[in-house]
Short mmCIF file of C-alpha atoms in Angstrom, two decimals:
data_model
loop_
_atom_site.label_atom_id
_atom_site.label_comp_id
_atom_site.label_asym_id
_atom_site.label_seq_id
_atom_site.Cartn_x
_atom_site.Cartn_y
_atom_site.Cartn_z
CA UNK A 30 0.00 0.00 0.00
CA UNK A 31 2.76 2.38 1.30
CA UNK A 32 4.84 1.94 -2.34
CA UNK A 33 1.28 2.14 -4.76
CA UNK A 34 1.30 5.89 -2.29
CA UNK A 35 5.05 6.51 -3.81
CA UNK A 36 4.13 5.83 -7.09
CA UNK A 37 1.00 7.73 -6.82
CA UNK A 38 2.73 10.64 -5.69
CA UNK A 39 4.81 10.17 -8.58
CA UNK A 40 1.77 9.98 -10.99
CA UNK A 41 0.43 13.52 -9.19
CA UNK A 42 4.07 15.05 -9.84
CA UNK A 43 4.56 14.07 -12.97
CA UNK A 44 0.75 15.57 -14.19
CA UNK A 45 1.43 18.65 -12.01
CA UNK A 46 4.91 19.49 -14.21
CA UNK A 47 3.11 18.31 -18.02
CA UNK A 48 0.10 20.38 -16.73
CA UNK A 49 1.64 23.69 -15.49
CA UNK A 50 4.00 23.33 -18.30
CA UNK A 51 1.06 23.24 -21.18
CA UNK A 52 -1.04 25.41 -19.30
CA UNK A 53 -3.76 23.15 -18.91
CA UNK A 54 -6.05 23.98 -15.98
CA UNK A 55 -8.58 21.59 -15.23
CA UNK A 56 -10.68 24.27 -13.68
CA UNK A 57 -10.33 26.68 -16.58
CA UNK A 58 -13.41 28.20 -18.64
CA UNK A 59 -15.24 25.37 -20.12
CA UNK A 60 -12.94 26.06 -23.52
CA UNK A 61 -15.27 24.02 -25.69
CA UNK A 62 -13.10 23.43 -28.72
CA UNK A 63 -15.22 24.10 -31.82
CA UNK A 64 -14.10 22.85 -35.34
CA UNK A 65 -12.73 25.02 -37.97
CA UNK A 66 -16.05 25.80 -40.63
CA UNK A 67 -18.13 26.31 -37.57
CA UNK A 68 -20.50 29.25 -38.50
CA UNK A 69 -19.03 31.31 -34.86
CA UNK A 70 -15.78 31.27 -36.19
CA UNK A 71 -16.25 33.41 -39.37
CA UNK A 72 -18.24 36.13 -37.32
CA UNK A 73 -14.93 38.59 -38.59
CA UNK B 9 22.46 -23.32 34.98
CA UNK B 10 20.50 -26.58 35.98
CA UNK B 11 23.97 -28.15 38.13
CA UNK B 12 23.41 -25.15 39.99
CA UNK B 13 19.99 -25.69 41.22
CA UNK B 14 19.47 -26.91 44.87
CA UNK B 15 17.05 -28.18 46.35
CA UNK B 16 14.89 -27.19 49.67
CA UNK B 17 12.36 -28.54 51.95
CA UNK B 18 9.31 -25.69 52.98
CA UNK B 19 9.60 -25.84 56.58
CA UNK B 20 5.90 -24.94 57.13
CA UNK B 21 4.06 -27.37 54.56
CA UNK B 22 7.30 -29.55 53.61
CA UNK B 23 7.21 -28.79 49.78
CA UNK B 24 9.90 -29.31 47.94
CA UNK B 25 11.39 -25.96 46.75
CA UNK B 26 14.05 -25.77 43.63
CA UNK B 27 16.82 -22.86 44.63
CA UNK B 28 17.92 -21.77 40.74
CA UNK B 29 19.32 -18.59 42.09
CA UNK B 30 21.57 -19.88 45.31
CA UNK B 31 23.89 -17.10 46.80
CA UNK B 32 21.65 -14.52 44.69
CA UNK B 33 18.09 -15.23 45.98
CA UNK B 34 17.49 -13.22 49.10
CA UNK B 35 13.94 -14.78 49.52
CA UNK B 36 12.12 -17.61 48.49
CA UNK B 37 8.61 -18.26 48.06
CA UNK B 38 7.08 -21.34 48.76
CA UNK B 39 4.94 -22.76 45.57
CA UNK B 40 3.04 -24.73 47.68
CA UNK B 41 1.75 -22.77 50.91
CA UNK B 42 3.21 -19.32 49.39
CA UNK B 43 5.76 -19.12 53.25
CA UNK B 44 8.38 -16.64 52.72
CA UNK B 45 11.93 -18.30 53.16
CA UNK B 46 14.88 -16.70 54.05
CA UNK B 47 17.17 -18.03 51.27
CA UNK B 48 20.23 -16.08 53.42
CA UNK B 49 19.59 -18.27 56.24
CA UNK B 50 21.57 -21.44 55.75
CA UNK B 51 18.25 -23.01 58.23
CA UNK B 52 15.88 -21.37 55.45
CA UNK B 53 13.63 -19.82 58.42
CA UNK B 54 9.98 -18.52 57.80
CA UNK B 55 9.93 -15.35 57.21
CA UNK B 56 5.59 -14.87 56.86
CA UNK B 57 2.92 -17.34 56.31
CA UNK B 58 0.44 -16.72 53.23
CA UNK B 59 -2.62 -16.18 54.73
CA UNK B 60 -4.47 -16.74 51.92
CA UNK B 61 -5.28 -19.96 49.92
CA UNK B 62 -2.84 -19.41 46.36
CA UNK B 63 -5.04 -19.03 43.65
CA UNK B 64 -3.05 -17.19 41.06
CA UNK B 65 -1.42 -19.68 38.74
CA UNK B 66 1.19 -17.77 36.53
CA UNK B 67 1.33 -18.41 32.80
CA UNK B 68 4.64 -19.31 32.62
CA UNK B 69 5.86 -22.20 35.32
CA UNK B 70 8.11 -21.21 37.44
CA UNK B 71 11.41 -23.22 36.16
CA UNK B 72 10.22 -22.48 32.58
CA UNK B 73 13.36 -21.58 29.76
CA UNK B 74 13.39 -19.59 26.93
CA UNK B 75 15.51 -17.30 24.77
CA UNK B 76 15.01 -13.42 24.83
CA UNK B 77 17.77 -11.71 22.49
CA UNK B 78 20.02 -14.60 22.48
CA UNK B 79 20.12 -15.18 26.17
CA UNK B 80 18.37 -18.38 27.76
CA UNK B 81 16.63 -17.05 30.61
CA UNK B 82 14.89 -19.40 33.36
CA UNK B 83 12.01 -18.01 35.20
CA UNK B 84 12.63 -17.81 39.47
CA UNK B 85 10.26 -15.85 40.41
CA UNK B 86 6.48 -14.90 40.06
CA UNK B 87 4.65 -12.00 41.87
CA UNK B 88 1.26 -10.27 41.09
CA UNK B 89 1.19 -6.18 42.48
CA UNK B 90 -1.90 -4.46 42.12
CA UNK B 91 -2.92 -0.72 42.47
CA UNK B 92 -4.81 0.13 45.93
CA UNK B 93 -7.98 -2.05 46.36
CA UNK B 94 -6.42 -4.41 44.29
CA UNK B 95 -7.38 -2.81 41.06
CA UNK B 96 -4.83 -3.02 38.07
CA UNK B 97 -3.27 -6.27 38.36
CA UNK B 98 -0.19 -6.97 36.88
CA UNK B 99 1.90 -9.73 37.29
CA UNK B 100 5.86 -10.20 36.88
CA UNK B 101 8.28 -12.89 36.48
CA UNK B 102 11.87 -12.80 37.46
CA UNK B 103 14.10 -14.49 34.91
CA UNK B 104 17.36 -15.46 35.68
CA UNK B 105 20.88 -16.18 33.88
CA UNK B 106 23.63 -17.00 35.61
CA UNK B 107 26.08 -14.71 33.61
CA UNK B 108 23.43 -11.97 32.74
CA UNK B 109 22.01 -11.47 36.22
CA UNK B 110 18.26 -10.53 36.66
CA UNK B 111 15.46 -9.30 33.93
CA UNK B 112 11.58 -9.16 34.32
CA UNK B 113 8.64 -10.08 32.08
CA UNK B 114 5.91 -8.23 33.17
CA UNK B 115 2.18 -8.90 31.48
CA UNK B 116 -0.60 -6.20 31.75
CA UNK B 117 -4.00 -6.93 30.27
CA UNK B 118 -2.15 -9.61 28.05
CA UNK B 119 0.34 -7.10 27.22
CA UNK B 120 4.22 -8.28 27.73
CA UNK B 121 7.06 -6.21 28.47
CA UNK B 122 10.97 -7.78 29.16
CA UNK B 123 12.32 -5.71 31.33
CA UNK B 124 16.18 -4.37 32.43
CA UNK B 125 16.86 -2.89 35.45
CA UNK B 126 19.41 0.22 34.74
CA UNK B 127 21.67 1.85 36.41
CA UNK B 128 21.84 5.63 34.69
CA UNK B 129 19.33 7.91 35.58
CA UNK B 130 17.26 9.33 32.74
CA UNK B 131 16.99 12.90 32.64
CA UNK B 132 13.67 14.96 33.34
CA UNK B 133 12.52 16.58 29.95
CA UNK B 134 9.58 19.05 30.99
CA UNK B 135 7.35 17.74 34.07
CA UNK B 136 6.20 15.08 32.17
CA UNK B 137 8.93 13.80 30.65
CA UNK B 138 12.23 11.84 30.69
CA UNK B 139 15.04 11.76 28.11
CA UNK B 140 16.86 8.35 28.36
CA UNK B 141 20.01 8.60 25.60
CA UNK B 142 18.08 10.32 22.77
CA UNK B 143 14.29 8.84 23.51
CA UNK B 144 12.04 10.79 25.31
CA UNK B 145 9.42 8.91 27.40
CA UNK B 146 6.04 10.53 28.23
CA UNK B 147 4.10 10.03 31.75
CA UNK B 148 1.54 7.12 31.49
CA UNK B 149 1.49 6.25 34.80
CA UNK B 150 1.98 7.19 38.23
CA UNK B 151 0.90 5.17 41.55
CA UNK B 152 1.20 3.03 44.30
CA UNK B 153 1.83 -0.33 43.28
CA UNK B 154 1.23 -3.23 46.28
CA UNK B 155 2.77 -6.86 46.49
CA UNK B 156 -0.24 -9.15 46.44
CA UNK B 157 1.61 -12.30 45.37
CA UNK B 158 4.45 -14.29 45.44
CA UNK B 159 6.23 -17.59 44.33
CA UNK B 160 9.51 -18.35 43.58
CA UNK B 161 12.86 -16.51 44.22
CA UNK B 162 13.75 -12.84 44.65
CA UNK B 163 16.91 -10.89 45.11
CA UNK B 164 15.91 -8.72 47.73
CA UNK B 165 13.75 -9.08 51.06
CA UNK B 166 9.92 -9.36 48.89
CA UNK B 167 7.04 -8.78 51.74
CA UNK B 168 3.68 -8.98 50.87
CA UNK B 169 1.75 -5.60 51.18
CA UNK B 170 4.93 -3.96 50.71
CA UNK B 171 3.89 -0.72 48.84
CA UNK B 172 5.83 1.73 46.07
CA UNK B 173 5.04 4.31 43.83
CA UNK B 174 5.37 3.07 39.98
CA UNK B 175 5.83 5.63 37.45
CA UNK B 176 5.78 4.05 34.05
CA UNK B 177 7.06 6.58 31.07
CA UNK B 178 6.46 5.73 27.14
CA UNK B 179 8.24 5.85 24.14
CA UNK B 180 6.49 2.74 22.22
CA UNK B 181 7.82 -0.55 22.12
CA UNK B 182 9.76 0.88 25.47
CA UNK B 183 8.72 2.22 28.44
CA UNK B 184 10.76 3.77 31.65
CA UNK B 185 9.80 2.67 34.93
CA UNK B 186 10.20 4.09 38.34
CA UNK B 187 9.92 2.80 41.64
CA UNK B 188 10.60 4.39 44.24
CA UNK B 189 9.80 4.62 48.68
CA UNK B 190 11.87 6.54 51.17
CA UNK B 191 15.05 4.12 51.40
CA UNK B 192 15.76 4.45 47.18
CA UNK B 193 14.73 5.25 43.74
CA UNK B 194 14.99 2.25 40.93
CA UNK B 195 14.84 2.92 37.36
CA UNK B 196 14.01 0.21 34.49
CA UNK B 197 13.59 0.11 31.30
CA UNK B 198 10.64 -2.28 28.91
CA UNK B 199 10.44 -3.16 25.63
CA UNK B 200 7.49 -4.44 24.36
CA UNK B 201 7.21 -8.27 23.16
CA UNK B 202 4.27 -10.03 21.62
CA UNK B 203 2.31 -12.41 23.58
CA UNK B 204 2.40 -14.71 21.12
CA UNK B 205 6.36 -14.49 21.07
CA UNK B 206 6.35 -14.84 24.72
CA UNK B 207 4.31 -17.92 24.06
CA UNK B 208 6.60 -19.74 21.84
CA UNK B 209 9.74 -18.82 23.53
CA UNK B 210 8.26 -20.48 27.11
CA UNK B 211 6.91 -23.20 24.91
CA UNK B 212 3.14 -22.73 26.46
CA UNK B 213 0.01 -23.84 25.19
CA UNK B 214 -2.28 -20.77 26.77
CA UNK B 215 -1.10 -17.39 27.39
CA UNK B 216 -3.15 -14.60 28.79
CA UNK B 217 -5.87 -13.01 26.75
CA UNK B 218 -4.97 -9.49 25.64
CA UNK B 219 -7.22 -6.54 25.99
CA UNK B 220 -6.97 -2.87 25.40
CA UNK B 221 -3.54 -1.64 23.76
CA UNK B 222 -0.83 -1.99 25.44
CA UNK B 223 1.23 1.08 27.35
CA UNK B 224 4.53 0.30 25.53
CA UNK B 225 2.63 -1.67 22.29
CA UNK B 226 4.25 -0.12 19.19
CA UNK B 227 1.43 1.78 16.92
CA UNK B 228 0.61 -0.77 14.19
CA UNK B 229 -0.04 2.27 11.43
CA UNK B 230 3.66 3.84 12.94
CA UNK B 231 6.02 2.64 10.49
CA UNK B 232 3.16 3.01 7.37
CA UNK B 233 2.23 6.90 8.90
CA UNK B 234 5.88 7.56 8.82
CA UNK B 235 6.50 6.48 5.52
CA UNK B 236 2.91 8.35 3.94
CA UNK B 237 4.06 11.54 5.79
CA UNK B 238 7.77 11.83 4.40
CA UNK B 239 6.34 10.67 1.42
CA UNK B 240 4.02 13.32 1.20
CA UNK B 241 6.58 16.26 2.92
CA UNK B 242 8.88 15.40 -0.13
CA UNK B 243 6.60 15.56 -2.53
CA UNK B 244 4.19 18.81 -1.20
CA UNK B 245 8.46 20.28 -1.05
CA UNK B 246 8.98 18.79 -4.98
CA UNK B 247 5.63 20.75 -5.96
CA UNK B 248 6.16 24.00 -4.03
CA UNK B 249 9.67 23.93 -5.13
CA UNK B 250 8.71 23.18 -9.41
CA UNK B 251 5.68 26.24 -8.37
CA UNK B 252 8.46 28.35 -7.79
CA UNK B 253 10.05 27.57 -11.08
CA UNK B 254 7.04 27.88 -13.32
CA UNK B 255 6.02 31.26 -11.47
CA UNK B 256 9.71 32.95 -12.39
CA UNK B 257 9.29 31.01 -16.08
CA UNK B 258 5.77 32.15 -16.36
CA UNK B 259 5.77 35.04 -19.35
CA UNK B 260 2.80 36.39 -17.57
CA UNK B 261 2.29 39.02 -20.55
CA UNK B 262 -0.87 41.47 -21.37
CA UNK B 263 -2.15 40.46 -24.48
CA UNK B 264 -5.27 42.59 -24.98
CA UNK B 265 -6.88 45.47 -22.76
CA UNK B 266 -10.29 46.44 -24.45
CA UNK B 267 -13.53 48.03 -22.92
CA UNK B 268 -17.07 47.49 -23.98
CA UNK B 269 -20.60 48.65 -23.31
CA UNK B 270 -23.34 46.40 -22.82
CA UNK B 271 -26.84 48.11 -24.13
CA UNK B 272 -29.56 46.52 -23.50
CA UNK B 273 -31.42 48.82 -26.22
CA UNK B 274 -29.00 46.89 -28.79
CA UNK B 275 -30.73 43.57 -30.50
CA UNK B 276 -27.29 42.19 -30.18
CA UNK B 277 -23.91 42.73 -28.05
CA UNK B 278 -21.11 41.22 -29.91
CA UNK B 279 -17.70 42.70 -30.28
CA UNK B 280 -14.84 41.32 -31.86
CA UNK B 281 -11.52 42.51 -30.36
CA UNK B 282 -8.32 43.71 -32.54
CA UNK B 283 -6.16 40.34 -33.23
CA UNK B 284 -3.60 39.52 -30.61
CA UNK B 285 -0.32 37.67 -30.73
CA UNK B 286 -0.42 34.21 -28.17
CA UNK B 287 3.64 33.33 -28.03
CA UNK B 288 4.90 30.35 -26.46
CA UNK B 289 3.86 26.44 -28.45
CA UNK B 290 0.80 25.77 -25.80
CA UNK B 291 0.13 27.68 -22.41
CA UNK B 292 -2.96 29.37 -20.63
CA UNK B 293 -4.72 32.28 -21.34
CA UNK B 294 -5.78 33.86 -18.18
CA UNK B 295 -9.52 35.78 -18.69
CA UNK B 296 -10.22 38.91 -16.43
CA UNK B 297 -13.47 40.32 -16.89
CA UNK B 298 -13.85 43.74 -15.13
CA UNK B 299 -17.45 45.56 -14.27
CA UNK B 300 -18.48 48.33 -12.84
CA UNK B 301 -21.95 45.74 -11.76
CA UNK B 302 -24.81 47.19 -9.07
CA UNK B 303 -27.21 44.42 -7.95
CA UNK B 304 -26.96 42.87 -11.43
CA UNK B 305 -25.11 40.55 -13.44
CA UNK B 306 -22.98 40.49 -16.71
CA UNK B 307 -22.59 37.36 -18.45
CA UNK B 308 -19.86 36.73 -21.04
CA UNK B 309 -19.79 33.93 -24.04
CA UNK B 310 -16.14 34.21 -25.32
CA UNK B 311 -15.03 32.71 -28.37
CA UNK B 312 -11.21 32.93 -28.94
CA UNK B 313 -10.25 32.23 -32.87
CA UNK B 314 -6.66 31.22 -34.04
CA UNK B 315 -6.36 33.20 -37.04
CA UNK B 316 -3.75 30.82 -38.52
CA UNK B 317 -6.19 27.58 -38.36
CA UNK B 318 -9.29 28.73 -37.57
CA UNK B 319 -9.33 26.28 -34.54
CA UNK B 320 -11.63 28.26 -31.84
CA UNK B 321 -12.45 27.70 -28.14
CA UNK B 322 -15.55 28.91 -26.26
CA UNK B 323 -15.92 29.96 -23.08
CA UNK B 324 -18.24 31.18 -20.59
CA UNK B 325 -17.71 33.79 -17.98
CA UNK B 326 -19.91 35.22 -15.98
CA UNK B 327 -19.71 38.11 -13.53
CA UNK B 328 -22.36 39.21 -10.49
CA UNK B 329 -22.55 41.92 -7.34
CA UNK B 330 -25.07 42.41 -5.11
CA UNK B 331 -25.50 43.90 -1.85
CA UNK B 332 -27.95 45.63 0.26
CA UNK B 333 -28.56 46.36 3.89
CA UNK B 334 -30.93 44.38 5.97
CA UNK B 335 -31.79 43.44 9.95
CA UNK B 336 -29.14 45.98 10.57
CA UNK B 337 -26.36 44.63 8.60
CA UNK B 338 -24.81 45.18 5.40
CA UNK B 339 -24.33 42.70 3.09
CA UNK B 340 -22.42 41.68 -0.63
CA UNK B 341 -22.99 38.58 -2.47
CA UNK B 342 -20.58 38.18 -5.70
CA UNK B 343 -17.79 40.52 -7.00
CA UNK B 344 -17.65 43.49 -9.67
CA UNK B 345 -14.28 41.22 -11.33
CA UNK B 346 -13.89 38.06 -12.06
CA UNK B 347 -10.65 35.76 -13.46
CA UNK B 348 -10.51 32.53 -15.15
CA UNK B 349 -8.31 30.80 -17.94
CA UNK B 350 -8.59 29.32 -21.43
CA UNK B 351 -6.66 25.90 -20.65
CA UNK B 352 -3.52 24.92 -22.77
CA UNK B 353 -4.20 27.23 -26.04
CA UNK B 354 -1.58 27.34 -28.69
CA UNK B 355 0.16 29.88 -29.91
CA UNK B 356 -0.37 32.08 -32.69
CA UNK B 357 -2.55 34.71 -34.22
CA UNK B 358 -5.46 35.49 -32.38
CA UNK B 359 -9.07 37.76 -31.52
CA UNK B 360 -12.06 37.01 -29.24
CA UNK B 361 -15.43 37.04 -30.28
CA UNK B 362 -17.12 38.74 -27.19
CA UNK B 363 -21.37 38.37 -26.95
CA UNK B 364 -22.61 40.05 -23.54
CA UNK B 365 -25.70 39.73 -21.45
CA UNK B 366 -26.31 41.44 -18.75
CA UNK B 367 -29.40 41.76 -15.97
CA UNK B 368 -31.14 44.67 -15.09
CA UNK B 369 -30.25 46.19 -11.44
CA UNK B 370 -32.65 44.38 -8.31
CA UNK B 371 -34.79 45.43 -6.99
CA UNK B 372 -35.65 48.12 -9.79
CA UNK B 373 -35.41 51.78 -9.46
CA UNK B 374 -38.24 53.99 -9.30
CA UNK B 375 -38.87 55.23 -13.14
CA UNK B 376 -36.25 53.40 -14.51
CA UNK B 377 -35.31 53.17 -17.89
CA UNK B 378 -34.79 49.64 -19.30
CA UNK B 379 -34.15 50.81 -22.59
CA UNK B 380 -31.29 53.15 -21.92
CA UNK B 381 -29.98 50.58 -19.47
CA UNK B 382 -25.84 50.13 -19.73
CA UNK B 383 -23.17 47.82 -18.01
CA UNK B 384 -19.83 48.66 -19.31
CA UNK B 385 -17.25 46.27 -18.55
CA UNK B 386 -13.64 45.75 -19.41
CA UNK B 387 -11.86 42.14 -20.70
CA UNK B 388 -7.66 41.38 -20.04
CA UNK B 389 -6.43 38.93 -21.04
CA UNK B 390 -2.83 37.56 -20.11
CA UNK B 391 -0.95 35.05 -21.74
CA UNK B 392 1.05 32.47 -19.55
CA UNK B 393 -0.17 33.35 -16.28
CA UNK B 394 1.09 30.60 -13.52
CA UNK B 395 -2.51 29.90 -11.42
CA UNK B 396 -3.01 28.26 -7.75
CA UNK B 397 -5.19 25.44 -9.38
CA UNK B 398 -2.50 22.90 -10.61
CA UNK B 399 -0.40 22.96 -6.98
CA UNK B 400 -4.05 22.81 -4.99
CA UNK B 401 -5.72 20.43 -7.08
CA UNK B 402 -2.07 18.22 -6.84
CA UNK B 403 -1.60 18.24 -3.17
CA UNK B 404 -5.20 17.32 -2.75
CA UNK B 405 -4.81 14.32 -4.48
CA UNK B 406 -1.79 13.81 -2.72
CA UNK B 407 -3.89 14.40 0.77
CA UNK B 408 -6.14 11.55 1.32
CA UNK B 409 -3.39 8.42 1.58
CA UNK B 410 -1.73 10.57 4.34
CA UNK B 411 -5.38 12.06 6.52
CA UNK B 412 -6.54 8.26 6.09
CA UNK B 413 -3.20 6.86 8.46
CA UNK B 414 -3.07 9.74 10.16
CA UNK B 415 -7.04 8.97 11.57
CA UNK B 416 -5.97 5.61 12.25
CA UNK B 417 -2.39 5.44 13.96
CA UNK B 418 -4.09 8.71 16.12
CA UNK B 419 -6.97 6.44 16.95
CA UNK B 420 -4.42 3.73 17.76
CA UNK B 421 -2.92 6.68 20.03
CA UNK B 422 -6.12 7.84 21.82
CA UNK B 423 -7.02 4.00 22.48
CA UNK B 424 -3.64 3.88 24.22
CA UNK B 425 -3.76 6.92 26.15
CA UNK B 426 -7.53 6.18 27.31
CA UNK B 427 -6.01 4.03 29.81
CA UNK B 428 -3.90 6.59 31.05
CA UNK B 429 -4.70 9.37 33.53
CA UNK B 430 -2.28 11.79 31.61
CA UNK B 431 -3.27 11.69 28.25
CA UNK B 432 -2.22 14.07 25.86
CA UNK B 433 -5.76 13.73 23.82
CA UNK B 434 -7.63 14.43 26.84
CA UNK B 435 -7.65 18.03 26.67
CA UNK B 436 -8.54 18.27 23.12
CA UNK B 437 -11.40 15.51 23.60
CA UNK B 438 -12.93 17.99 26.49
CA UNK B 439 -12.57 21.00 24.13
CA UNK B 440 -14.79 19.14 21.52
#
């Protein structure tokens, strides 16, 4: 149990360094991705 | 050892009496009729008569060998002392070897402890404490503690009745005890040892059932709470430390700075902003939407384009104030600016397609205007802007594993200490 913690904590590092250095934020705006062609998109 | 055993006839009931001690054993307790012999005597006179019919049988036989940390020990002696009114039994057995001198096994509620008898004199560490080399020990224990019961051989003049004061001091497995009268002070120190070692060692079939938790017993969840919380110290110390890093790394850079007017005498309120540059391959794009909001709210759909692929992402932000004064107090519900992020967005060319809606002011004015009704507000937005969220949301997944053995081996603790008059939960129990 004690070493599935240490790898855990591992797991939490490693997502806290690949997140922070994309910039993803799981509590961000919901950023809905919309596909290129969608009508908003050509509202210039 | 066994050559050096004699043996002795009980002058009141004529029992046979093994001597495995001679020229150490000061008195001798008859198995039989429970007499007190004078083992100095070389006519082995009475020194006191039992009065009582022996009913105590100890768990180990007197005579009994086994081997604690390498050493065959043979058990002389056997005595039960009890607190006043003869609550808190415990019972000790005096093990002997003839090159290692005397040690004790002494069993509370099922609970064994072998036991030295030492000759430095721990140091006092605050009033309830003693530092023995580098262990402190904490006060469990403090009282009188009466002979009851004897069988077998001691080294000194055992009387029944004969009364102390025991102080017993923890540091799990060990504990520090101190007995002392008005003639001398004796230190000793325990460690804790299974029953069920104690049980193989002495070869026994039974051994007494344990209740409770033992004084000395070591906290089952110690070694696995250790290990969770320096597990957990490093790591909090790893992400605090790479926070630091990202934070002087972070570009943190204004982006766009526009101001808009919400009309609600407009059939639509949509603004595109001027196209902005997003550097860096993928990072966040922190959102702050700025009002100047009076009991209403201001509600934001944001669509940022990449002018390069077309590729958009939406978002919604949404921004509300109120406050008011009521029963005699003043009171605000919301705030005038709000922040968020766009997660992970590329980089390149971009502009935000801004639509607004906005509520009118509660409760209404007197004669007010809906149609000339405005909410200007103002949108930043930063590229690269190192949040709280990340280094939050990772040391509360990081949390539980630790809180979880911390409730148990602090349950373990306060089922301990309940035994004790001096516990250190106590206090925070009664504050609850």
């Amino acid at each position: 149990m004690k070493y599935l913690y240490l790898i855990w904590s591992l797991v939490v590092c490693l997502y806290f360094v690949v997140a922070n250095s994309n910039g993803l934020i799981l509590s961000g705006i919901s950023a809905e991705k919309e596909t290129p062609g969608s009508p908003r998109v050509h509202h210039k | 050892m066994a050559g050096l055993v004699q043996t002795i006839r009980c002058k009141k009931c004529g029992f046979s009496i093994s001597l495995r001690a001679p020229g150490q054993t000061v008195t001798l307790a008859c198995e039989s009729c429970g007499a007190l012999i004078d083992a100095t005597d070389p006519e082995f006179s009475i020194l006191s008569e039992f009065e009582k019919k022996i009913t105590i049988k100890p768990a180990i036989p007197l005579g009994s060998r086994g081997e604690i940390q390498k050493i065959i020990w043979e058990v002389i002696g056997f005595m039960q002392r009890s607190a006043p009114e003869n609550a808190y039994p415990w019972r000790e057995y005096l093990l002997f070897n003839p090159m290692q001198g005397f040690r004790w096994l002494v069993e509370y509620n099922g609970h064994w402890s072998f036991v030295t008898t030492i000759r430095e004199k721990p140091e006092k560490a605050g009033s309830q404490f003693y530092r023995l080399e580098t262990t402190k020990y904490r006060l469990f224990n403090k009282g009188l503690g009466i002979v009851r019961f004897v069988i077998g051989e001691f080294y000194w003049r055992v009387k029944i009745g004969e009364a102390v004061v025991v102080e017993d001091y923890v540091a799990p497995p060990f504990v520090l005890s101190l007995e002392r009268n008005d003639q001398e002070k004796i230190w000793s120190r325990g460690e804790y040892i299974e029953a069920r070692q104690v049980q193989k060692i002495f070869g026994l079939s039974t051994i007494p059932s344990q209740s409770g938790i033992g004084a000395n017993q070591p906290n089952k969840y110690k070694e696995r709470w250790d290990f969770v919380k320096k597990t957990f110290l490093y790591f909090l110390g790893f992400l605090l430390v790479m926070q630091a890093i990202f934070w002087l790394s972070s570009l943190d850079k204004k982006v766009l700075d526009e101001s808009y007017t919400y009309l609600a005498s407009n059939s639509k309120n949509t603004w595109i902003t001027p196209s902005f540059v997003l550097e860096k391959k993928k990072a966040n794009l922190a959102v702050t939407l700025d009002t100047k909001l009076d009991n209403s709210w201001l509600s934001t759909e944001l669509l940022l384009v990449n002018e390069d692929t077309q590729e958009s992402f939406l978002g919604y932000m949404e921004v509300s104030y109120y406050h008011g004064y009521e029963d005699g107090e003043s009171w605000s519900e919301g705030k005038r600016k709000e922040s968020d992020f766009f997660s992970s967005i590329p980089g390149g060319n971009y502009h935000l397609v801004i639509v607004a809606e906005a509520g009118f002011p509660e409760p209404l004015p007197i004669l007010f205007d809906k149609s000339s009704y405005s909410a200007p507000f103002r949108i930043i937005l930063h590229r690269d802007r190192l949040g709280f969220f990340n280094l939050f949301f990772s040391i509360a997944l990081l949390l539980p594993v630790p809180v979880f053995y911390r409730f148990f081996y602090t349950a373990f603790e306060k089922k301990r200490w309940f035994e004790s008059d001096y516990s250190p939960y106590e206090s925070e129990d009664d504050d609850s």
